[in-house]
Amino acid sequence: METMTKIFVDADACPVVRIVEKIAEKNGLPVVLLCDTNHVLSSEYSEIRVIGAGADAVDFALITACRRGDIVVTQDYGVAAMALGKGAYGIHQSGKWYTNDNIDQMLMERHLGKKARRASSRNHLKGPRKRTEEDDKHFAEAFQRLIEHVKEQSQRQKNLS
């Protein structure tokens, strides 16, 4: 039996949830939103899984649930790396695809950034800039391209078997 690609969203404070749902619905793909007990989500389209609070509880639940060929939407590079390790696809809310070719570099940059912040006398410099309509448009285009890519890969696998 063929399993359908699912989209898993690390939905705690994720600014692209509605965009994901709209594009997923258009493509007939199910969406699972995972959040902790500190966030209240509602959706007319997605399945919502509320995970007990606790450091990384949502991350571990997401990685446990996702399978090869699924799509994971997360801004957490560690979650993305684990998803790639399971054969899933990953995309950041900026629209950047996580791949086996770029994840090591991204993890290293995150590590060096943390190290620099710890060494700095100013612990918190500046938060992320405000999200724009252009950011949303860029994400939507990249997400649609990723879905098309996943469908092509799935078809290629079927043709080989």
CSV table of C-alpha atoms in Angstrom, one decimal:
chain,number,residue,atom,x,y,z
A,1,MET,CA,0.0,0.0,0.0
A,2,GLU,CA,1.3,3.4,-0.9
A,3,THR,CA,1.7,5.9,1.9
A,4,MET,CA,0.8,9.5,1.2
A,5,THR,CA,3.3,12.3,2.0
A,6,LYS,CA,2.3,14.1,5.1
A,7,ILE,CA,3.4,17.6,6.1
A,8,PHE,CA,4.5,18.1,9.7
A,9,VAL,CA,4.8,21.6,11.0
A,10,ASP,CA,6.8,22.6,14.1
A,11,ALA,CA,4.0,25.0,14.8
A,12,ASP,CA,5.1,26.8,18.0
A,13,ALA,CA,5.3,30.4,16.9
A,14,CYS,CA,5.5,29.4,13.2
A,15,PRO,CA,4.5,32.3,11.0
A,16,VAL,CA,3.7,30.3,7.9
A,17,VAL,CA,1.1,27.8,9.2
A,18,ARG,CA,-1.8,29.3,7.1
A,19,ILE,CA,0.4,29.4,4.0
A,20,VAL,CA,1.3,25.7,4.5
A,21,GLU,CA,-2.3,24.7,5.0
A,22,LYS,CA,-3.5,26.6,1.9
A,23,ILE,CA,-0.9,25.1,-0.4
A,24,ALA,CA,-1.2,21.6,1.2
A,25,GLU,CA,-5.0,21.6,0.7
A,26,LYS,CA,-4.5,22.7,-2.9
A,27,ASN,CA,-2.2,19.7,-3.4
A,28,GLY,CA,-4.4,17.3,-1.4
A,29,LEU,CA,-1.8,16.6,1.3
A,30,PRO,CA,-2.6,16.2,5.0
A,31,VAL,CA,-1.0,18.5,7.5
A,32,VAL,CA,-0.1,17.8,11.2
A,33,LEU,CA,0.6,20.8,13.4
A,34,LEU,CA,2.6,20.0,16.5
A,35,CYS,CA,2.7,22.5,19.3
A,36,ASP,CA,3.3,22.5,23.1
A,37,THR,CA,0.7,23.2,25.8
A,38,ASN,CA,1.8,26.9,25.9
A,39,HIS,CA,0.4,27.5,22.4
A,40,VAL,CA,-3.2,27.3,21.4
A,41,LEU,CA,-3.8,26.5,17.7
A,42,SER,CA,-7.0,26.0,15.8
A,43,SER,CA,-7.4,24.8,12.2
A,44,GLU,CA,-10.2,23.8,9.9
A,45,TYR,CA,-7.8,21.8,7.8
A,46,SER,CA,-4.9,20.4,9.8
A,47,GLU,CA,-4.7,17.7,12.5
A,48,ILE,CA,-3.4,19.4,15.7
A,49,ARG,CA,-1.2,17.5,18.2
A,50,VAL,CA,-0.6,19.2,21.5
A,51,ILE,CA,2.5,17.8,23.1
A,52,GLY,CA,3.2,18.2,26.8
A,53,ALA,CA,5.4,21.1,27.7
A,54,GLY,CA,9.1,20.3,28.2
A,55,ALA,CA,12.3,21.1,26.5
A,56,ASP,CA,12.3,19.7,22.9
A,57,ALA,CA,9.1,17.7,23.5
A,58,VAL,CA,7.5,18.9,20.3
A,59,ASP,CA,10.8,18.3,18.4
A,60,PHE,CA,11.0,14.7,19.5
A,61,ALA,CA,7.3,14.1,18.8
A,62,LEU,CA,7.7,15.5,15.3
A,63,ILE,CA,10.7,13.4,14.5
A,64,THR,CA,9.0,10.3,15.9
A,65,ALA,CA,6.0,10.9,13.7
A,66,CYS,CA,7.6,11.8,10.4
A,67,ARG,CA,8.6,9.2,7.9
A,68,ARG,CA,10.6,8.9,4.7
A,69,GLY,CA,9.1,11.2,2.0
A,70,ASP,CA,7.3,13.4,4.5
A,71,ILE,CA,7.8,17.2,4.6
A,72,VAL,CA,8.9,19.0,7.8
A,73,VAL,CA,8.4,22.7,8.2
A,74,THR,CA,10.7,24.0,11.0
A,75,GLN,CA,13.1,26.8,11.8
A,76,ASP,CA,15.1,24.5,14.1
A,77,TYR,CA,18.2,23.2,12.2
A,78,GLY,CA,18.5,20.3,14.7
A,79,VAL,CA,15.0,19.1,13.9
A,80,ALA,CA,15.7,19.5,10.2
A,81,ALA,CA,18.9,17.4,10.5
A,82,MET,CA,17.0,14.6,12.2
A,83,ALA,CA,14.2,14.7,9.6
A,84,LEU,CA,16.7,14.5,6.8
A,85,GLY,CA,18.3,11.5,8.6
A,86,LYS,CA,14.9,9.8,8.4
A,87,GLY,CA,14.6,10.5,4.7
A,88,ALA,CA,12.1,13.3,5.1
A,89,TYR,CA,12.3,16.7,3.3
A,90,GLY,CA,12.8,19.9,5.3
A,91,ILE,CA,12.0,23.6,4.7
A,92,HIS,CA,12.6,26.7,6.8
A,93,GLN,CA,10.0,29.4,7.2
A,94,SER,CA,12.3,31.6,5.0
A,95,GLY,CA,11.7,29.1,2.1
A,96,LYS,CA,15.2,27.7,2.3
A,97,TRP,CA,15.2,23.9,1.7
A,98,TYR,CA,17.2,21.8,4.2
A,99,THR,CA,19.3,19.3,2.3
A,100,ASN,CA,22.1,16.8,3.1
A,101,ASP,CA,24.4,19.2,1.2
A,102,ASN,CA,23.7,22.3,3.4
A,103,ILE,CA,22.6,21.1,6.8
A,104,ASP,CA,26.1,20.6,8.2
A,105,GLN,CA,27.1,24.1,7.3
A,106,MET,CA,23.8,25.5,8.9
A,107,LEU,CA,24.4,23.5,12.1
A,108,MET,CA,28.0,24.8,12.2
A,109,GLU,CA,26.9,28.4,11.7
A,110,ARG,CA,24.3,28.0,14.5
A,111,HIS,CA,26.9,26.6,16.8
A,112,LEU,CA,29.4,29.4,16.1
A,113,GLY,CA,26.6,32.0,16.5
A,114,LYS,CA,25.7,30.5,20.0
A,115,LYS,CA,29.4,30.5,20.9
A,116,ALA,CA,29.7,34.2,19.9
A,117,ARG,CA,26.6,35.2,21.8
A,118,ARG,CA,28.0,33.4,24.9
A,119,ALA,CA,31.3,35.2,24.6
A,120,SER,CA,29.7,38.6,24.1
A,121,SER,CA,29.0,40.8,27.1
A,122,ARG,CA,25.7,41.6,25.3
A,123,ASN,CA,23.7,38.4,25.4
A,124,HIS,CA,20.9,39.5,23.2
A,125,LEU,CA,21.7,41.8,20.3
A,126,LYS,CA,18.6,42.0,18.2
A,127,GLY,CA,15.7,39.8,17.4
A,128,PRO,CA,14.8,38.7,13.8
A,129,ARG,CA,13.4,41.5,11.5
A,130,LYS,CA,9.7,41.8,11.0
A,131,ARG,CA,8.2,39.3,8.5
A,132,THR,CA,7.1,40.9,5.3
A,133,GLU,CA,4.6,40.0,2.5
A,134,GLU,CA,7.6,39.3,0.3
A,135,ASP,CA,8.9,36.8,2.9
A,136,ASP,CA,5.5,35.0,2.8
A,137,LYS,CA,5.4,35.0,-1.0
A,138,HIS,CA,9.0,33.6,-1.2
A,139,PHE,CA,8.1,30.8,1.3
A,140,ALA,CA,4.9,29.9,-0.6
A,141,GLU,CA,6.8,29.6,-3.9
A,142,ALA,CA,9.6,27.5,-2.3
A,143,PHE,CA,7.1,25.3,-0.5
A,144,GLN,CA,5.1,24.6,-3.7
A,145,ARG,CA,8.4,23.8,-5.5
A,146,LEU,CA,9.3,21.4,-2.7
A,147,ILE,CA,5.9,19.6,-2.9
A,148,GLU,CA,6.4,19.2,-6.7
A,149,HIS,CA,9.9,17.9,-6.1
A,150,VAL,CA,8.7,15.4,-3.5
A,151,LYS,CA,5.9,14.2,-5.9
A,152,GLU,CA,8.5,13.7,-8.7
A,153,GLN,CA,10.8,11.8,-6.4
A,154,SER,CA,7.9,9.6,-5.2
A,155,GLN,CA,7.0,8.9,-8.8
A,156,ARG,CA,10.6,8.1,-9.7
A,157,GLN,CA,10.7,5.6,-6.8
A,158,LYS,CA,7.5,3.9,-8.0
A,159,ASN,CA,8.8,3.6,-11.5
A,160,LEU,CA,12.0,1.9,-10.2
A,161,SER,CA,10.1,-0.7,-8.1
